[in-house]
Short mmCIF file of C-alpha atoms in Angstrom, two decimals:
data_model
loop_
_atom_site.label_atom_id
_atom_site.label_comp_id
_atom_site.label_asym_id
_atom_site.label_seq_id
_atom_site.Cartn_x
_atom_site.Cartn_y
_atom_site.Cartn_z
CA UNK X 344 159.27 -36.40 -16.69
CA UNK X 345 159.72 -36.16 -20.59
CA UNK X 346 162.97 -34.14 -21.46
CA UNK X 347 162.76 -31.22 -23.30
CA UNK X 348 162.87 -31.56 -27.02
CA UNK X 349 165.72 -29.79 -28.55
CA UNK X 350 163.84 -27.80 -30.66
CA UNK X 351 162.12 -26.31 -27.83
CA UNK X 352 165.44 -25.80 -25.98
CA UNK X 353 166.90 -24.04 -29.15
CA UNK X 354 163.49 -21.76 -29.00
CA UNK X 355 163.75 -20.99 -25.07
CA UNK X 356 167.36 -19.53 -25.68
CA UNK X 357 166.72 -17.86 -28.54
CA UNK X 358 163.66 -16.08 -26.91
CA UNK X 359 166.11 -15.25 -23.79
CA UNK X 360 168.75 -14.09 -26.13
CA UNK X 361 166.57 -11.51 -27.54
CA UNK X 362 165.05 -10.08 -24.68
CA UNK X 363 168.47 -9.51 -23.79
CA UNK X 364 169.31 -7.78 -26.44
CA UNK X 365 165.99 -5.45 -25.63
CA UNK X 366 167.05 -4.65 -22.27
CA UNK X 367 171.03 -3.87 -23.63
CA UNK X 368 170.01 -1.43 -26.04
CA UNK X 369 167.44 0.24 -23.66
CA UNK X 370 168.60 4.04 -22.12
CA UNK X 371 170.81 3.19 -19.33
CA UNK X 372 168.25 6.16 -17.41
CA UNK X 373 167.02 4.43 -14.23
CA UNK X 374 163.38 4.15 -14.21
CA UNK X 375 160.79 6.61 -12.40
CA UNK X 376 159.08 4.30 -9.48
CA UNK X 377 155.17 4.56 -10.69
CA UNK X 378 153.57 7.13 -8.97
CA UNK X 379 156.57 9.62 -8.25
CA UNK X 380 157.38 12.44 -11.13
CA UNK X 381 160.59 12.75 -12.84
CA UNK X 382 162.51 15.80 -11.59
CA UNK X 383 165.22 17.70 -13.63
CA UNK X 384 168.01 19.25 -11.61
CA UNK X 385 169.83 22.64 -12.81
CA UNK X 386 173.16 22.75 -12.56
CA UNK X 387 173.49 25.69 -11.07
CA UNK X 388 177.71 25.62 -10.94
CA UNK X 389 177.29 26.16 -15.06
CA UNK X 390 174.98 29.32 -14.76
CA UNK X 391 176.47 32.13 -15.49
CA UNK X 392 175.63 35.54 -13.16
CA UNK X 393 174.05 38.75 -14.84
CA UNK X 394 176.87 41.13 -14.94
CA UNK X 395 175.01 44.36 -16.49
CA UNK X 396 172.14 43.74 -13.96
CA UNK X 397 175.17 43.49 -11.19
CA UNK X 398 176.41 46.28 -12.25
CA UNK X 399 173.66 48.40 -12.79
CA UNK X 400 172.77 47.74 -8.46
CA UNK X 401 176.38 48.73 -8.32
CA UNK X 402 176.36 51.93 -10.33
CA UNK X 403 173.03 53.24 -8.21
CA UNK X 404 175.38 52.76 -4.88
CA UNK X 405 178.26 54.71 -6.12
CA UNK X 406 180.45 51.36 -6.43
CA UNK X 407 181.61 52.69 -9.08
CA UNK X 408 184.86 50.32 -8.95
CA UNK X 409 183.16 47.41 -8.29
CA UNK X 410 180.72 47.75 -10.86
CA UNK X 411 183.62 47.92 -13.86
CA UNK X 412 184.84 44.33 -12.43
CA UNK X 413 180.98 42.95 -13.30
CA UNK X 414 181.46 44.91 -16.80
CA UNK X 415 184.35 43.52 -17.90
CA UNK X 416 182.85 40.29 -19.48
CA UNK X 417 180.05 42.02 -21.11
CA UNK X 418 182.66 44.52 -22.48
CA UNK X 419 184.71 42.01 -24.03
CA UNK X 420 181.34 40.21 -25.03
CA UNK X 421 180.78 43.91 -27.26
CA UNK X 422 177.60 44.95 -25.60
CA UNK X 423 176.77 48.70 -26.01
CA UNK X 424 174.89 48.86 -22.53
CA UNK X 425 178.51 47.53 -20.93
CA UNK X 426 180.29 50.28 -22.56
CA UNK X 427 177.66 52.94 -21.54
CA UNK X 428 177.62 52.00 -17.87
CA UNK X 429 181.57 51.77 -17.71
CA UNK X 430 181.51 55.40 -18.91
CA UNK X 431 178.84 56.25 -16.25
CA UNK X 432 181.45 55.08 -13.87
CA UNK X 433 184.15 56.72 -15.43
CA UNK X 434 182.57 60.43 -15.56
CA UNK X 435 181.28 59.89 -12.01
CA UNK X 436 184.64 59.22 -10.79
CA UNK X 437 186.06 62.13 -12.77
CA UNK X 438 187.75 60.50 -15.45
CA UNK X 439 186.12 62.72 -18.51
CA UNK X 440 188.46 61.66 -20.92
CA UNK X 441 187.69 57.90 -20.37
CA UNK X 442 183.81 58.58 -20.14
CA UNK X 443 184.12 60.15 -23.66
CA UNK X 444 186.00 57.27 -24.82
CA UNK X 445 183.74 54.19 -23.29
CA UNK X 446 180.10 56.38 -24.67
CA UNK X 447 182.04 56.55 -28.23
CA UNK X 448 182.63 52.68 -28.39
CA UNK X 449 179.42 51.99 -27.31
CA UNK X 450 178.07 54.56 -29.83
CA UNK X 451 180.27 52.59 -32.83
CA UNK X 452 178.46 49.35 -31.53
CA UNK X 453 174.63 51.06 -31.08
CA UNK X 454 174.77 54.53 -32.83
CA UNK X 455 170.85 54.74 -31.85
CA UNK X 456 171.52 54.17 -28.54
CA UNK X 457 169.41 57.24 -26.72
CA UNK X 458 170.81 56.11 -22.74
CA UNK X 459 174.45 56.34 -23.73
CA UNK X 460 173.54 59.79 -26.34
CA UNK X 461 171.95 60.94 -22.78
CA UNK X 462 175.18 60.28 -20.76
CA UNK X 463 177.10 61.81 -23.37
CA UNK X 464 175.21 65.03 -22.64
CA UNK X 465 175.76 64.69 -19.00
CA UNK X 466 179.39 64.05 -19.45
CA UNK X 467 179.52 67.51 -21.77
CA UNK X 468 177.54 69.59 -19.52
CA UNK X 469 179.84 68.70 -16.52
CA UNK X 470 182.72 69.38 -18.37
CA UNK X 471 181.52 72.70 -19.48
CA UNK X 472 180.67 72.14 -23.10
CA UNK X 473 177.07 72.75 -23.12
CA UNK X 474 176.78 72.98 -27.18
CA UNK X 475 177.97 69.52 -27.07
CA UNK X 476 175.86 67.99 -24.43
CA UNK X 477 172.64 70.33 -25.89
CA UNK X 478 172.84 68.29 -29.04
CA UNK X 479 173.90 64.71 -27.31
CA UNK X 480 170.60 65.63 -25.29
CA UNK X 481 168.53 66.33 -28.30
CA UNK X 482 169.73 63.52 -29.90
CA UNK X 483 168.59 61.25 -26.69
CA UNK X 484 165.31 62.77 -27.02
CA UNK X 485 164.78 62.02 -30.82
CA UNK X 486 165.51 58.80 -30.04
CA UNK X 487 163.17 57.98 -26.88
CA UNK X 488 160.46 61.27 -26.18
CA UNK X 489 158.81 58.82 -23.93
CA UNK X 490 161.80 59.48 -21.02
CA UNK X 491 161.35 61.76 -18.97
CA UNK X 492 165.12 61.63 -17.36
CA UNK X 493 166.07 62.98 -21.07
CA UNK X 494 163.50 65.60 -21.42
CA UNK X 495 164.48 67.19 -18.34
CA UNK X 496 167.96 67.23 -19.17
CA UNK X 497 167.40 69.10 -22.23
CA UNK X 498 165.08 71.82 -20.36
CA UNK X 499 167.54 72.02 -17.40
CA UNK X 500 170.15 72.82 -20.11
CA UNK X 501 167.96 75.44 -22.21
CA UNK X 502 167.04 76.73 -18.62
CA UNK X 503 170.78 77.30 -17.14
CA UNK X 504 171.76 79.11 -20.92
CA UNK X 505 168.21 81.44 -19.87
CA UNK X 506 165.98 79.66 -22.86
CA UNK X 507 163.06 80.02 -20.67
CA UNK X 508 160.49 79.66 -22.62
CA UNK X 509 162.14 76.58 -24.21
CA UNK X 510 163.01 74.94 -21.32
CA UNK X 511 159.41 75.26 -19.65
CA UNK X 512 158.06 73.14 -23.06
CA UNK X 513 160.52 70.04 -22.38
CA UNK X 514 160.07 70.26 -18.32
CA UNK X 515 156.28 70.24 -19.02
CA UNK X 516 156.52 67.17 -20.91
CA UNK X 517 158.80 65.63 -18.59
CA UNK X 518 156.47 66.14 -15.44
CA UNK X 519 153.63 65.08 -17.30
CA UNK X 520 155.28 61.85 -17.75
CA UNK X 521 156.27 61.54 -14.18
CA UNK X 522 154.38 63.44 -12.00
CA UNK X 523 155.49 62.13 -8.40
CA UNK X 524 159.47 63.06 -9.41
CA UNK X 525 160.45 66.38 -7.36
CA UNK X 526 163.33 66.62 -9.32
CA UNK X 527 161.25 67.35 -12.14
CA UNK X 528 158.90 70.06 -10.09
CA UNK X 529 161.45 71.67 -8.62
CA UNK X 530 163.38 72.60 -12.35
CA UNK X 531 159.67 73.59 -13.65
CA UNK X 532 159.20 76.07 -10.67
CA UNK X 533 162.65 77.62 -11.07
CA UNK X 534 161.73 77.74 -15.10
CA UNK X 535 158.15 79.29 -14.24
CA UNK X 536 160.26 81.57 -11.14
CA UNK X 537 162.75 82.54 -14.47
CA UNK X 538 159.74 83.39 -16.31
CA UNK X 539 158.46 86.00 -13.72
CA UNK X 540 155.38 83.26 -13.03
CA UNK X 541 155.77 83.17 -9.39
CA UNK X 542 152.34 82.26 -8.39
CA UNK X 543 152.63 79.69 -10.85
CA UNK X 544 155.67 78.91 -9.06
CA UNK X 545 154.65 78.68 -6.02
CA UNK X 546 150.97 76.68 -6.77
CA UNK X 547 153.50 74.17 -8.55
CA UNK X 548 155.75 73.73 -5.03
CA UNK X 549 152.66 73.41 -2.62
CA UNK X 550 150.79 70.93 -4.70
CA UNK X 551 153.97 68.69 -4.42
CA UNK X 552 155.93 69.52 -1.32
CA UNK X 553 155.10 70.04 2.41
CA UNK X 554 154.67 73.58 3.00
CA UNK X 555 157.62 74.60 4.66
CA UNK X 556 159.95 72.77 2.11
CA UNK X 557 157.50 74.83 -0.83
CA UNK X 558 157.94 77.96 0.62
CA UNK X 559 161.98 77.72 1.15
CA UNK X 560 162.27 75.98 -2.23
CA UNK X 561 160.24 79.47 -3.42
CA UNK X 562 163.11 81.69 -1.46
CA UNK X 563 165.57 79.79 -2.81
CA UNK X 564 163.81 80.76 -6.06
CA UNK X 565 162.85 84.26 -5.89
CA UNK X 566 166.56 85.20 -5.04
CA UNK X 567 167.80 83.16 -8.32
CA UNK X 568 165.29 85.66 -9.91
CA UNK X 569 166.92 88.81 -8.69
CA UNK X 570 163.59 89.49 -5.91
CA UNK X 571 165.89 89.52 -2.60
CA UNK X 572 163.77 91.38 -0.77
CA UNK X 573 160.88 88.70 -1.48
CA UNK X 574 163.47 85.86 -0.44
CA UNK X 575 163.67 87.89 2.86
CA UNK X 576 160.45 87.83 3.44
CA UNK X 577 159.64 83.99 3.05
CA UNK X 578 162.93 83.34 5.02
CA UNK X 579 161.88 85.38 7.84
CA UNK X 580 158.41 84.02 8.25
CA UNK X 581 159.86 80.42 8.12
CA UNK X 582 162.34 81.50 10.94
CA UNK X 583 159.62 82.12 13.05
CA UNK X 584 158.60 78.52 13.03
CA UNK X 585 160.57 76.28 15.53
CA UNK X 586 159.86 73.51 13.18
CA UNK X 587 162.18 75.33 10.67
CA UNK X 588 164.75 76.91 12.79
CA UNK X 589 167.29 73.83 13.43
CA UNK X 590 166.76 73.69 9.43
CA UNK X 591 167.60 77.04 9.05
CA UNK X 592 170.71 77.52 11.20
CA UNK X 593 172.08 74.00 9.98
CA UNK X 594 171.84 75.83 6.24
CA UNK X 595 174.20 78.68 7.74
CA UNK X 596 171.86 81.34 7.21
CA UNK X 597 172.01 85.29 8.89
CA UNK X 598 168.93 85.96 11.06
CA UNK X 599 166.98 88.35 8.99
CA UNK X 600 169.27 87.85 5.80
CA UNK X 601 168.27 87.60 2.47
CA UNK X 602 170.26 85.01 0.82
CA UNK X 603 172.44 86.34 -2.43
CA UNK X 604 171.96 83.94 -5.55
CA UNK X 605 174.57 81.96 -5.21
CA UNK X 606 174.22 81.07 -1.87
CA UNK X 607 170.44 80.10 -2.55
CA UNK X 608 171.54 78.49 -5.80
CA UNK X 609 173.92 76.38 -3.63
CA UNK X 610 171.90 75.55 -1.07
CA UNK X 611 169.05 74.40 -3.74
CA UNK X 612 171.05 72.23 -5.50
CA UNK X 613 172.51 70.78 -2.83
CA UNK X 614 168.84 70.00 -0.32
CA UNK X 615 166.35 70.20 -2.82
CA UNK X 616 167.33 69.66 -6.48
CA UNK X 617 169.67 67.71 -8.36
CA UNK X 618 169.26 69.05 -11.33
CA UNK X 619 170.14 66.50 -14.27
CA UNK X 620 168.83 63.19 -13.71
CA UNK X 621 171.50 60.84 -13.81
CA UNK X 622 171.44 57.10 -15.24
#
C-alpha cells in the first residue's frame, strides 16, 4: 500500500475542518425525526388571566368583593371598563360616594363611554337624584340606541316621574329589540296600565307570561292605576285556583282583599319586575 501523498492529507483535513465548522455554526435546535411534526409548547406559567372577564362572572354573582381583587390590575393598567365595573361593585354594595367617584375616572379615561354613562344613571336614580340619572341615561342612549338595557332605563325613569307617554316610546323600542326579556314587558304593561290601556295591558302580559302570572302581574297593575276594585276582582278569581293559592298566601295577601298600591307595587317589584336593568 502506497502512502498517502501529503497533499492529499493536507486536502482530507482541510475538508474535515470545514465541515466542522458547518455543523458549529448550525442552530443548536435538535432535529425533527423525518416523519414526526414539530410541536410548539405554550408556556402557560407566563400567561396572564383575564381579569375584566373574571370579574365581570364575579359581578353577575354578587361577589362583589372578589371581583375588585380581579380589577385591581386592570385599574392600575387605566382601563375605563375596570373603573366602570369597580363602581358597579361599589353602588351595589352601597358605597354611593365611591360609585360616583370610580364612573368619573372612568369617564376622564372614556368620556363616550355609554355602559359606565348608564351606571351613572343607575347610581343617581338609587340615590334619589333622578334629574341626574335622566340625563346620565340619555346620554347612554345617544351613545348606543341599539341597547335595550339603556332604553328601558330611560322609560322606567320617565315612567316613575308619570311621563307616560314618553316612557311608552323608549319601552317600545326597547322590547322591540329584545322581545323574550320580561323585564322589558312587564315596565311596557305598567306604562300602557298608566296610560288607561288596560286591554293593551293585559294582551301584552298573556302573549308573554303564563296566564296566572299575566293576570296577577295585571292586579298588581290595575291597583298601581288607582282601579282597586278591578285588582279585587282578578285576585279573587285567581284565589279560586288551587294552583294559585300557596302563591297567594305565601304573598301575605287578605282573602277577598284588594291590595293598596304600595303593597302591589311591592310585591311587583319584588316577584315579577326588576325594574332597571342592571350591568
Amino acid at each position: 500500500m502506497k502512502p498517502i501523498p501529503l497533499r492529499y492529507l493536507l486536502l482530507l483535513l482541510l475538508a474535515t475542518s470545514l465541515s466542522g465548522c458547518t455543523w458549529l455554526n448550525s442552530p443548536s435546535k435538535p432535529l425533527t425525526p423525518p416523519g414526526k411534526a414539530q410541536v410548539d409548547v405554550w408556556k402557560i406559567d407566563e400567561l396572564e388571566p383575564d381579569h375584566l372577564a373574571l370579574a365581570r362572572e364575579l359581578v353577575e354573582k354578587r361577589l362583589y368583593d372578589v371581583a375588585l381583587v380581579q380589577l385591581g390590575p386592570a385599574m392600575e393598567k387605566k382601563i375605563p371598563r375596570a373603573f366602570d365595573l369597580a363602581g358597579v361593585c361599589a353602588r351595589e354594595t352601597g358605597d354611593y360616594a365611591g360609585a360616583k367617584d370610580l364612573f368619573s375616572k372612568a369617564l376622564a379615561l372614556d368620556p363616550n363611554n355609554a355602559s359606565v354613562h348608564n351606571n351613572l344613571g343607575l347610581l343617581y336614580a338609587m340615590d334619589q337624584h333622578p334629574q341626574k340619572a335622566r340625563k346620565s341615561f340619555e346620554k347612554a342612549v345617544a351613545l348606543d340606541p341599539g341597547h335595550p338595557a339603556y332604553l328601558n332605563n330611560l322609560g322606567f325613569l320617565l315612567l316613575s316621574q308619570k311621563s307616560y307617554s314618553q316612557a311608552e316610546t323608549w319601552l317600545e323600542k326597547s322590547l322591540s329589540l329584545n322581545p323574550a326579556d320580561l323585564t322589558l314587558v312587564n315596565n311596557l304593561a305598567l306604562c300602557l296600565g298608566c296610560l288607561g290601556r288596560h286591554d293593551h295591558a293585559l294582551d301584552l302580559l298573556l302573549a308573554h307570561h303564563p296566564e296566572e302570572d299575566a293576570l296577577f302581574n295585571m292586579a298588581c297593575i290595575y291597583s298601581r292605576c288607582n282601579e282597586p276594585q278591578k285588582a279585587a276582582r282578578l285576585i279573587k278569581s285567581l284565589k279560586d285556583r288551587s294552583a294559585f293559592d300557596i302563591q297567594t298566601k305565601n304573598q301575605g295577601l287578605q282573602e277577598g282583599a284588594g291590595m293598596p298600591g304600595d303593597v302591589a307595587n311591592s310585591i311587583y317589584e319584588d316577584k315579577f319586575r326588576p325594574a332597571m336593568k342592571k350591568d
